[in-house]
GROMACS .gro file of C-alpha atoms in nm:
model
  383
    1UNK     CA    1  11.936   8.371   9.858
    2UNK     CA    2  11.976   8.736   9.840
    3UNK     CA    3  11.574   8.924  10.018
    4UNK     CA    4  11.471   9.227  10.066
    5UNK     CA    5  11.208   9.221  10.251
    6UNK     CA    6  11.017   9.580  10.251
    7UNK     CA    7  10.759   9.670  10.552
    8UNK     CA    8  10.630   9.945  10.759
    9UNK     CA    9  10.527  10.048  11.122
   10UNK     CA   10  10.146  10.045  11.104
   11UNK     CA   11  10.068   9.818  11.418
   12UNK     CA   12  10.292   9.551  11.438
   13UNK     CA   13  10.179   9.303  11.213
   14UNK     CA   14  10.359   9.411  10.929
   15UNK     CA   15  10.701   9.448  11.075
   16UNK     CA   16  10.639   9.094  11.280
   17UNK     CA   17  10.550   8.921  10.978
   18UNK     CA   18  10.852   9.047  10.829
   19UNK     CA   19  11.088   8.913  11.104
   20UNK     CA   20  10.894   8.603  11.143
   21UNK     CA   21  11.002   8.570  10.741
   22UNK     CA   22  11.361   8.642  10.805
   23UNK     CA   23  11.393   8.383  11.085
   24UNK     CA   24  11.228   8.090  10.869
   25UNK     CA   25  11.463   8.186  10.612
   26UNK     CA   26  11.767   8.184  10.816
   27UNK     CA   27  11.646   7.853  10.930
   28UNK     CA   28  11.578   7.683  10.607
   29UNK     CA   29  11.853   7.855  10.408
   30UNK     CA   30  12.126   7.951  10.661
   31UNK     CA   31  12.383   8.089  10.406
   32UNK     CA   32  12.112   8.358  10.271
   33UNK     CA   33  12.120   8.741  10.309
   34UNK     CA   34  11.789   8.936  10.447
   35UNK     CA   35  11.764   9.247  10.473
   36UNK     CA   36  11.454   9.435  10.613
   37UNK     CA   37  11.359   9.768  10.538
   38UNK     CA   38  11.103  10.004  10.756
   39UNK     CA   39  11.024  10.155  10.422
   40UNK     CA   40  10.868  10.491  10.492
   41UNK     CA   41  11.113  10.560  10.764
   42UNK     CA   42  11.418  10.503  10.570
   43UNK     CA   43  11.277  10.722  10.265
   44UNK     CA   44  11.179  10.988  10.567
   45UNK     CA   45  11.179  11.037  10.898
   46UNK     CA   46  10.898  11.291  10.943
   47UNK     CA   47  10.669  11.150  10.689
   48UNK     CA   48  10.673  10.801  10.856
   49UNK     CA   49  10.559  11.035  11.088
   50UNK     CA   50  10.277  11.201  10.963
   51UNK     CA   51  10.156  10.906  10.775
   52UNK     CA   52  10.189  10.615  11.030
   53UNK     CA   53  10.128  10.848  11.329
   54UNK     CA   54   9.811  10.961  11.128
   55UNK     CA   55   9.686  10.638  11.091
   56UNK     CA   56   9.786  10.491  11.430
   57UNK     CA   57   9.532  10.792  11.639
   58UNK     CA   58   9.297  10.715  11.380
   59UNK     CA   59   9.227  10.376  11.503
   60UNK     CA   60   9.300  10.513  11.846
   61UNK     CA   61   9.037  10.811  11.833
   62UNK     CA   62   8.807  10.785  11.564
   63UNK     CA   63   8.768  10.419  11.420
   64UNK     CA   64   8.483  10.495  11.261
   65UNK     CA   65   8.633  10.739  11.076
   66UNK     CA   66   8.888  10.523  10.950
   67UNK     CA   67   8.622  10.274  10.866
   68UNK     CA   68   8.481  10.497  10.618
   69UNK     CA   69   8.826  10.592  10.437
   70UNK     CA   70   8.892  10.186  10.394
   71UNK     CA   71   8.530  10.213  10.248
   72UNK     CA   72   8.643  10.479  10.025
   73UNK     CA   73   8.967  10.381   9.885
   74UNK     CA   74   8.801  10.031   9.762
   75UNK     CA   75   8.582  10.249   9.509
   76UNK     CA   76   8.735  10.592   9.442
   77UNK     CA   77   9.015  10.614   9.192
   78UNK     CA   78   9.086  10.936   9.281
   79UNK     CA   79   9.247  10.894   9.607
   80UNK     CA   80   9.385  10.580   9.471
   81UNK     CA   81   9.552  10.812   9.227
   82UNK     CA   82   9.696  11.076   9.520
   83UNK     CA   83   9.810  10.744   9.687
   84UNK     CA   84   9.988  10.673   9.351
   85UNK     CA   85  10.185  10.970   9.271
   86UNK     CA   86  10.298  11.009   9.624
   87UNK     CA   87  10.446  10.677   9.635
   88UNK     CA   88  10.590  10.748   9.277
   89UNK     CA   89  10.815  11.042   9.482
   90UNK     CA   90  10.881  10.759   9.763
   91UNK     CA   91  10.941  10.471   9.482
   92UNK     CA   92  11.266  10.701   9.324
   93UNK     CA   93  11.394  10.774   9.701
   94UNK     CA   94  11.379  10.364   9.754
   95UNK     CA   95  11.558  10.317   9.418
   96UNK     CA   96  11.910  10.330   9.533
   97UNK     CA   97  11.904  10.128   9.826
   98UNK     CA   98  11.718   9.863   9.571
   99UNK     CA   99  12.005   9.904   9.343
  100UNK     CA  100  12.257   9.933   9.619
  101UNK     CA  101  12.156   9.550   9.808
  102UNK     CA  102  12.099   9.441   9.498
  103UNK     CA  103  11.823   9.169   9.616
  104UNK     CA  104  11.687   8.836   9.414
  105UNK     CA  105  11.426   8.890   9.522
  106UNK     CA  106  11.175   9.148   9.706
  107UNK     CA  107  10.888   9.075   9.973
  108UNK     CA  108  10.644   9.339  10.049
  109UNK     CA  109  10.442   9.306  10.381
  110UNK     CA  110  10.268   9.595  10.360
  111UNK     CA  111  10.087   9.779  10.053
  112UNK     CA  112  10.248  10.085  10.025
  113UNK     CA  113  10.601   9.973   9.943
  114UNK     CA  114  10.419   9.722   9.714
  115UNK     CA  115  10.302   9.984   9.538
  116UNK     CA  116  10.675  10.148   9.540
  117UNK     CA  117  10.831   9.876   9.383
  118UNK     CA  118  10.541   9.810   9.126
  119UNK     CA  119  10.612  10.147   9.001
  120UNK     CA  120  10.949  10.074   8.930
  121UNK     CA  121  10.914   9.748   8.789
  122UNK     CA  122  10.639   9.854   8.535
  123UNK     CA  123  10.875  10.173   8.473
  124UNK     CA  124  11.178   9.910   8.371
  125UNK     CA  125  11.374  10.090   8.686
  126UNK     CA  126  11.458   9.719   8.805
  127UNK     CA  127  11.347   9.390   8.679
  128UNK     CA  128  11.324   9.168   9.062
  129UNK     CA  129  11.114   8.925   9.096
  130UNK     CA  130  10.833   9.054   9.351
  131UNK     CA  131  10.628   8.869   9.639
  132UNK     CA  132  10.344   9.050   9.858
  133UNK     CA  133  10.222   8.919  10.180
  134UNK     CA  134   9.902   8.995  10.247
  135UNK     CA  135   9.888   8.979  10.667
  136UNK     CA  136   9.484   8.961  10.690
  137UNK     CA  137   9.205   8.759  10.595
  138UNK     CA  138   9.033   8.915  10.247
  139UNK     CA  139   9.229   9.130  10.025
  140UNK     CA  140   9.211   9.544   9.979
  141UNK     CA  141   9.244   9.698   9.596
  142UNK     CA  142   9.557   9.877   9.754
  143UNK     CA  143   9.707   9.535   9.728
  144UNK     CA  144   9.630   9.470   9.365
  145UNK     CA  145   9.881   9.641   9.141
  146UNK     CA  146  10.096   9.528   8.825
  147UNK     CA  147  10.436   9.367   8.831
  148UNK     CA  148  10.355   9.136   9.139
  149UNK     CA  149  10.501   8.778   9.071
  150UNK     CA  150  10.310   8.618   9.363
  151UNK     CA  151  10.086   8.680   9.607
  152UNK     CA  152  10.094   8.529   9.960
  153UNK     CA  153   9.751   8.474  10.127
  154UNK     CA  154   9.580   8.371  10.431
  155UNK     CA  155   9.347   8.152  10.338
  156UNK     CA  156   9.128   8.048  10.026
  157UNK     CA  157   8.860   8.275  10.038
  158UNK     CA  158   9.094   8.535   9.898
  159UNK     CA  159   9.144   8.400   9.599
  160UNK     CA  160   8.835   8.411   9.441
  161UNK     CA  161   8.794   8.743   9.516
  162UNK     CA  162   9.119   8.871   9.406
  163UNK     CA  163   9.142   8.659   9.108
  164UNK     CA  164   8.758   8.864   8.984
  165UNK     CA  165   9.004   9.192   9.027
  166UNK     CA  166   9.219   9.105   8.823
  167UNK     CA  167   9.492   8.864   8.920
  168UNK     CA  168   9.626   8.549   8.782
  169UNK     CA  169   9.474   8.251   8.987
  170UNK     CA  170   9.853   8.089   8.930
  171UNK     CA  171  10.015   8.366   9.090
  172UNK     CA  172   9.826   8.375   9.447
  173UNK     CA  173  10.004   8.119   9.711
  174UNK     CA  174   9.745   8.049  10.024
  175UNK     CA  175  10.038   7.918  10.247
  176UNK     CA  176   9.941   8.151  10.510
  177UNK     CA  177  10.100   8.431  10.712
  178UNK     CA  178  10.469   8.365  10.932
  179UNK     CA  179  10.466   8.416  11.246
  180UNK     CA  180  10.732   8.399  11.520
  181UNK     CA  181  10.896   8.061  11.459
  182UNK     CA  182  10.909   8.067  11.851
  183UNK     CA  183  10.497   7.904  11.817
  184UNK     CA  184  10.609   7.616  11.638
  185UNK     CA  185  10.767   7.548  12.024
  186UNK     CA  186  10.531   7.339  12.228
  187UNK     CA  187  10.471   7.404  12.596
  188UNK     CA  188  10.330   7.179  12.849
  189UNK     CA  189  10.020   7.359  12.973
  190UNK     CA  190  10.011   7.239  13.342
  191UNK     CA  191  10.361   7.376  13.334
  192UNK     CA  192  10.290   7.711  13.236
  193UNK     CA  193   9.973   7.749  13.459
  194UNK     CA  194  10.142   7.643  13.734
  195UNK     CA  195  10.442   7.911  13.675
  196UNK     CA  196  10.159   8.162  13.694
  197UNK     CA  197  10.031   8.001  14.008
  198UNK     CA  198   9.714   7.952  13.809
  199UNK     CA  199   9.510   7.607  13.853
  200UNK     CA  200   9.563   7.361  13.521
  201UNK     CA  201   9.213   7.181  13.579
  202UNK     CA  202   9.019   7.530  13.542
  203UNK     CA  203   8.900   7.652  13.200
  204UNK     CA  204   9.212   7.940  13.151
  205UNK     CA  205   9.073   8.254  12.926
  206UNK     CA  206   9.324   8.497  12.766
  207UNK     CA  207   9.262   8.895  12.694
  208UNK     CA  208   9.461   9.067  12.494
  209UNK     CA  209   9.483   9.376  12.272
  210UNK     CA  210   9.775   9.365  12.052
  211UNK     CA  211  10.138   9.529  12.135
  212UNK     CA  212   9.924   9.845  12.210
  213UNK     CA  213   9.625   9.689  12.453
  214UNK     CA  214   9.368   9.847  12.224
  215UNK     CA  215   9.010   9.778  12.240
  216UNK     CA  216   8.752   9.766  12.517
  217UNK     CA  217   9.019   9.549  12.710
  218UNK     CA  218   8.913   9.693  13.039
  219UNK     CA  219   8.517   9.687  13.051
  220UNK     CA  220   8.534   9.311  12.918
  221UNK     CA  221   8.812   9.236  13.257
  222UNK     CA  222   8.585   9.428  13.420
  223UNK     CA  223   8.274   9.214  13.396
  224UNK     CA  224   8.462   8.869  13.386
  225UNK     CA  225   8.647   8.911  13.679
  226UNK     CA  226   8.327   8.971  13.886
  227UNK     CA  227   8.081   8.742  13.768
  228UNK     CA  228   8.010   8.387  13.883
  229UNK     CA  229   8.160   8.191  13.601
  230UNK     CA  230   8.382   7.934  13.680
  231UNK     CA  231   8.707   8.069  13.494
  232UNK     CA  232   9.077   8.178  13.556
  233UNK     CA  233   9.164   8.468  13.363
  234UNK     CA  234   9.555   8.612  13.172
  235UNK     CA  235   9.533   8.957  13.038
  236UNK     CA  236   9.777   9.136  12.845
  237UNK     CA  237   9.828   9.498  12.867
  238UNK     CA  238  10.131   9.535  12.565
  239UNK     CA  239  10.297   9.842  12.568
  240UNK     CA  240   9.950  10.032  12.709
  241UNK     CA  241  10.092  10.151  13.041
  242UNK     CA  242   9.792  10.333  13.152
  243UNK     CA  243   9.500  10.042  13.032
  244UNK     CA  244   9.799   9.792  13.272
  245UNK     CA  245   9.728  10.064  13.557
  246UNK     CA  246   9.295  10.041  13.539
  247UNK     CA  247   9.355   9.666  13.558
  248UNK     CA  248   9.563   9.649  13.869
  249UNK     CA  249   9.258   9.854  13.944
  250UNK     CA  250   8.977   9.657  13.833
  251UNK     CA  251   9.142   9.343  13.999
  252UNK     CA  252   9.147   9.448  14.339
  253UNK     CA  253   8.774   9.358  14.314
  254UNK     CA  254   8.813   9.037  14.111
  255UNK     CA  255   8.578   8.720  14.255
  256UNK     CA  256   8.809   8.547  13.918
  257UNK     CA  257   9.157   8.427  13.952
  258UNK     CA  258   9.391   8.647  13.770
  259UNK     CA  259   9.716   8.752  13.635
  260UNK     CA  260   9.776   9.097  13.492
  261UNK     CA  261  10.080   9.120  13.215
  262UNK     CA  262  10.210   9.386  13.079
  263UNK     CA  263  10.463   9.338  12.756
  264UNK     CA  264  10.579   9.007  12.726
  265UNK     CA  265  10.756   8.746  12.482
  266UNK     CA  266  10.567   8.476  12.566
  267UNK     CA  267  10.244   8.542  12.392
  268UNK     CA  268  10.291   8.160  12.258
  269UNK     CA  269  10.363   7.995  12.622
  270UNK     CA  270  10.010   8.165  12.706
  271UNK     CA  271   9.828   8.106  12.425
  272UNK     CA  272   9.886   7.733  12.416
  273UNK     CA  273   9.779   7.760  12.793
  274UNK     CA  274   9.429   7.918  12.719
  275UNK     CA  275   9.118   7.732  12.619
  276UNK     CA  276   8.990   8.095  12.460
  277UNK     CA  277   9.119   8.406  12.374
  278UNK     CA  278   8.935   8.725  12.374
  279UNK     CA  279   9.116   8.954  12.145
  280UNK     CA  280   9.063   9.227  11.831
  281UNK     CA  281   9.055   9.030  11.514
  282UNK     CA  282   9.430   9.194  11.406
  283UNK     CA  283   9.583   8.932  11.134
  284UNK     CA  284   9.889   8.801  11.294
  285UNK     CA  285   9.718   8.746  11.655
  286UNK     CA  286   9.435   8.556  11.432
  287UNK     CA  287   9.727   8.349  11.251
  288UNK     CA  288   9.923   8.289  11.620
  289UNK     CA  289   9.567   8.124  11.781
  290UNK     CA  290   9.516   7.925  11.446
  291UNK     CA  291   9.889   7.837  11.549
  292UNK     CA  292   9.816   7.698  11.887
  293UNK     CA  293   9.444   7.599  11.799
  294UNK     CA  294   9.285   7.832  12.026
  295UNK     CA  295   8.913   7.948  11.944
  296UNK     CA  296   8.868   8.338  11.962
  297UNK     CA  297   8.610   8.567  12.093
  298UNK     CA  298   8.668   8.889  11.904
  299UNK     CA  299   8.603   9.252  12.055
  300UNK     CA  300   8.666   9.569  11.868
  301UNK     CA  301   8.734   9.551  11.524
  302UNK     CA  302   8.875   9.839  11.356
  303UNK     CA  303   8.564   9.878  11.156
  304UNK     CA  304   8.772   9.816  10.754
  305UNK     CA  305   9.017   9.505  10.741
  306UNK     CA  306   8.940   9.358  11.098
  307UNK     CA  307   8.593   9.365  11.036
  308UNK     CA  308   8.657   9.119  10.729
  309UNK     CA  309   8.902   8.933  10.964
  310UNK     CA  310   8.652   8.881  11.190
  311UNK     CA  311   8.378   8.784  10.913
  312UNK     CA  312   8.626   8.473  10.813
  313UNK     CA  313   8.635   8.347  11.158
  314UNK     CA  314   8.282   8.331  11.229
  315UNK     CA  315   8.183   8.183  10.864
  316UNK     CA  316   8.405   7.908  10.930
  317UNK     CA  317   8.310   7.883  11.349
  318UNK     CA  318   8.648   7.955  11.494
  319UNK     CA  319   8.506   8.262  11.687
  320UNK     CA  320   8.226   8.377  11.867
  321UNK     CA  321   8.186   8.731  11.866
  322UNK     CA  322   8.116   8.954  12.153
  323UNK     CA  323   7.943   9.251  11.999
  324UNK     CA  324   7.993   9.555  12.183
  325UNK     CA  325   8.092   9.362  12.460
  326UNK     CA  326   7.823   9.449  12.689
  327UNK     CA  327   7.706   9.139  12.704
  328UNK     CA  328   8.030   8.943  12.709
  329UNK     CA  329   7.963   8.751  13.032
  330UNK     CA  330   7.667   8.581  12.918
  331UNK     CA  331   7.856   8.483  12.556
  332UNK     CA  332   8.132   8.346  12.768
  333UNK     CA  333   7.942   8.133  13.033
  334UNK     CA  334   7.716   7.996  12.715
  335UNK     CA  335   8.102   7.888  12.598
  336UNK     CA  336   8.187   7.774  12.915
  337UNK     CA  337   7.849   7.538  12.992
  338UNK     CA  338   7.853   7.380  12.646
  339UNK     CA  339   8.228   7.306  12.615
  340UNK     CA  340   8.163   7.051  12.286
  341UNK     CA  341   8.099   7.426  12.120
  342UNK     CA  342   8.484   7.499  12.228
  343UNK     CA  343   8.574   7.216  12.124
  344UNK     CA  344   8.401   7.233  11.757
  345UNK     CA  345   8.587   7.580  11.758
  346UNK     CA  346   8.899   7.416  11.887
  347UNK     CA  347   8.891   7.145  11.565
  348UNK     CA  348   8.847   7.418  11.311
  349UNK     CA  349   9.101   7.603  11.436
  350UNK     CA  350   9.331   7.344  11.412
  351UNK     CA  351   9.236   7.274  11.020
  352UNK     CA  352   9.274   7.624  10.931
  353UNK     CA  353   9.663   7.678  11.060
  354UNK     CA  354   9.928   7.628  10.851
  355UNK     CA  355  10.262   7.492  11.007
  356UNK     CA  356  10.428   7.455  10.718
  357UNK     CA  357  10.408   7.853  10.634
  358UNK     CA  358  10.782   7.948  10.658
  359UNK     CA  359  10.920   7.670  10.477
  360UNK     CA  360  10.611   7.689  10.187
  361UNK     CA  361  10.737   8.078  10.147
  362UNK     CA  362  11.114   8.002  10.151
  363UNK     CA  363  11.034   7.711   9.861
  364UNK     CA  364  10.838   8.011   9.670
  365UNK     CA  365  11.119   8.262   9.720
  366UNK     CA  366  11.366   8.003   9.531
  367UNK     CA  367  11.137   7.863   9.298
  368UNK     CA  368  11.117   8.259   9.148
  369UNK     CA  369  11.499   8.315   9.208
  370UNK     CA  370  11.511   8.017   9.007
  371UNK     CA  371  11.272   8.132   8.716
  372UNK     CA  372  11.430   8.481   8.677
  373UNK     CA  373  11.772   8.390   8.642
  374UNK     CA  374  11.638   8.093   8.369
  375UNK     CA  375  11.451   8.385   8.228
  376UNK     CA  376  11.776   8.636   8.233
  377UNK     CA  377  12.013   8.379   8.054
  378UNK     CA  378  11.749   8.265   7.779
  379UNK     CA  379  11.729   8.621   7.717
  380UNK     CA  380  12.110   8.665   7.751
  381UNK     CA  381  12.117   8.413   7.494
  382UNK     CA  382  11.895   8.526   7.222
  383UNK     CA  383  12.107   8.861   7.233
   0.00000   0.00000   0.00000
């Protein structure tokens, strides 16, 4: 099969979930062609710039702030309308390299060049059967345009929701979110504890923030690693050299076992390790602990889409939530002392991941191939 799969840089989740797809379909349909497309940045340099770099120190300095414009853009049809004819300009730049890969089919993992190539579909530019993968837990409006063929979801809460804005109940898929096929791996936990020179009969808890350590990563090590609870602790720094630099900090008064990482591509080793991970409620990082059945405690969520993400998880008792994390070492001992609550946490998780997502999404990227070109030569034929 011929993809084009169409993302951006915002975070990482939309470009991971993008390579996670190519690598299931390369698995499950070795003779394909993928093709992924940092959207934005191919159309233009600088205004990948100014629009990803605008959102990224949003989230970064004023969260809040960013809060309020996800607020906004549900309701006013104004900005929705801006959003529109900008990506109108950015649909007819994408237009030849459409035409010129000539795909069977497109996959969006991100909204804006969803919107792109639902302007040109409803405009007759190109007639390709379209797939959008939603990489959180509850939908946006941005998401819900014309011309989508299917919709890729999460879980089944969505579908309600989206199906009272508007779309077909038929034409929304919850077969989850792909992630690295490198989690479907399993690691012997004693094993990787031991590597880290940790001990395998102590309750291990993991910290992380993302590729880009964000989040109160460092006040929540901070209290952990000097209280009395009977823990081993991983944390992850990413790509956040100077949050890595307070923790080598912060640990040289540890009374808790611990190992400080910076970026590392074995996220999945570690997670299968860990009996609870402490983490922002991002939707791939959610997906990857579903993955390995790990319960979460969640910790600054961009106030907007990880706010909902975090809303699923505690409805259905996967995660705890630590507030404002001021009071995170009394959450986690409460954890620690009543371990059948882990455990409860542990189960769910387990019955919410999906580990047949990449080969579900590969069997709905043929199935459409399939109906198109049925649809092209009945078509053909009545000419």
């Amino acid at each position: 099969m011929k993809v084009l799969i169409l993302s951006v840089s915002a975070g990482g989740g939309h470009s991971h979930a993008a390579f996670a797809l190519k690598n299931y379909i390369m698995q499950y349909e070795p003779h394909s062609e993928v093709n992924i497309l940092d959207t934005i940045k191919y159309i233009n340099p600088f205004l990948d710039k100014v629009i990803i770099g605008s959102y990224l120190k949003t989230i970064k300095v004023s969260p809040s702030l960013f809060g309020k414009l996800y607020k906004f853009t549900e309701k006013d049809d104004n900005l929705a309308s801006l959003s529109n004819k900008l990506n109108e300009f950015m649909a007819y730049k994408l237009l030849p390299r459409i035409q010129d890969l000539n795909p069977e089919v497109i996959v969006c993992t991100h909204p804006f060049p969803m919107e792109m190539v639902s302007i040109l579909k409803t405009k007759k530019d190109i007639d390709i059967p379209m797939v959008c993968m939603l990489t959180d837990y509850a939908p946006h409006s941005f998401w819900i345009r014309p011309k989508v063929d299917s919709y890729v979801v999460s879980n089944s809460d969505m579908i309600e929701e989206m199906v009272e804005r508007g779309v077909n109940r038929d034409c929304i898929h919850d077969v989850g979110i792909p992630i690295d096929p490198n989690f479907t791996k399993k690691f012997d936990r004693n094993e990787t504890l031991k590597h880290l020179n940790l001990d395998p009969n102590k309750k291990t808890l993991m910290i992380m923030g993302g590729s880009l350590g964000m989040g109160k990563i460092a006040s929540i090590y901070g209290q952990l690693s000097t209280s009395n609870i009977d823990i081993q602790l991983i944390v992850i720094a990413g790509n956040n050299k100077k949050l890595y630099s307070k923790l080598i900090e912060l640990q040289a008064s540890a009374k808790v076992e611990t190992r400080i990482l910076g970026y590392t591509k074995n996220v999945n080793k570690y997670m299968q390790a860990c009996d609870l991970l402490l983490t922002k409620p991002g939707g791939l990082t959610i997906t990857e602990a579903l993955f390995c059945h790990t319960p979460l405690a969640l910790f600054s969520p961009i106030p907007g889409q990880e706010e909902k993400n975090e809303g699923f998880l505690l409805k259905h008792n996967l995660a705890v939530s630590l507030n404002d994390g001021s009071n995170c070492t009394e959450i986690i001992s409460n954890l620690i002392e009543y371990p059948s609550t882990l455990e409860s946490m542990k189960n769910n998780c387990e019955k919410f991941s999906k580990p047949s997502c990449g080969k579900d999404i590969c069997n709905l990227l043929s199935s459409l191939i399939k109906k198109n070109e049925s649809e092209v030569k009945s078509a053909d034929f009545k000419l």
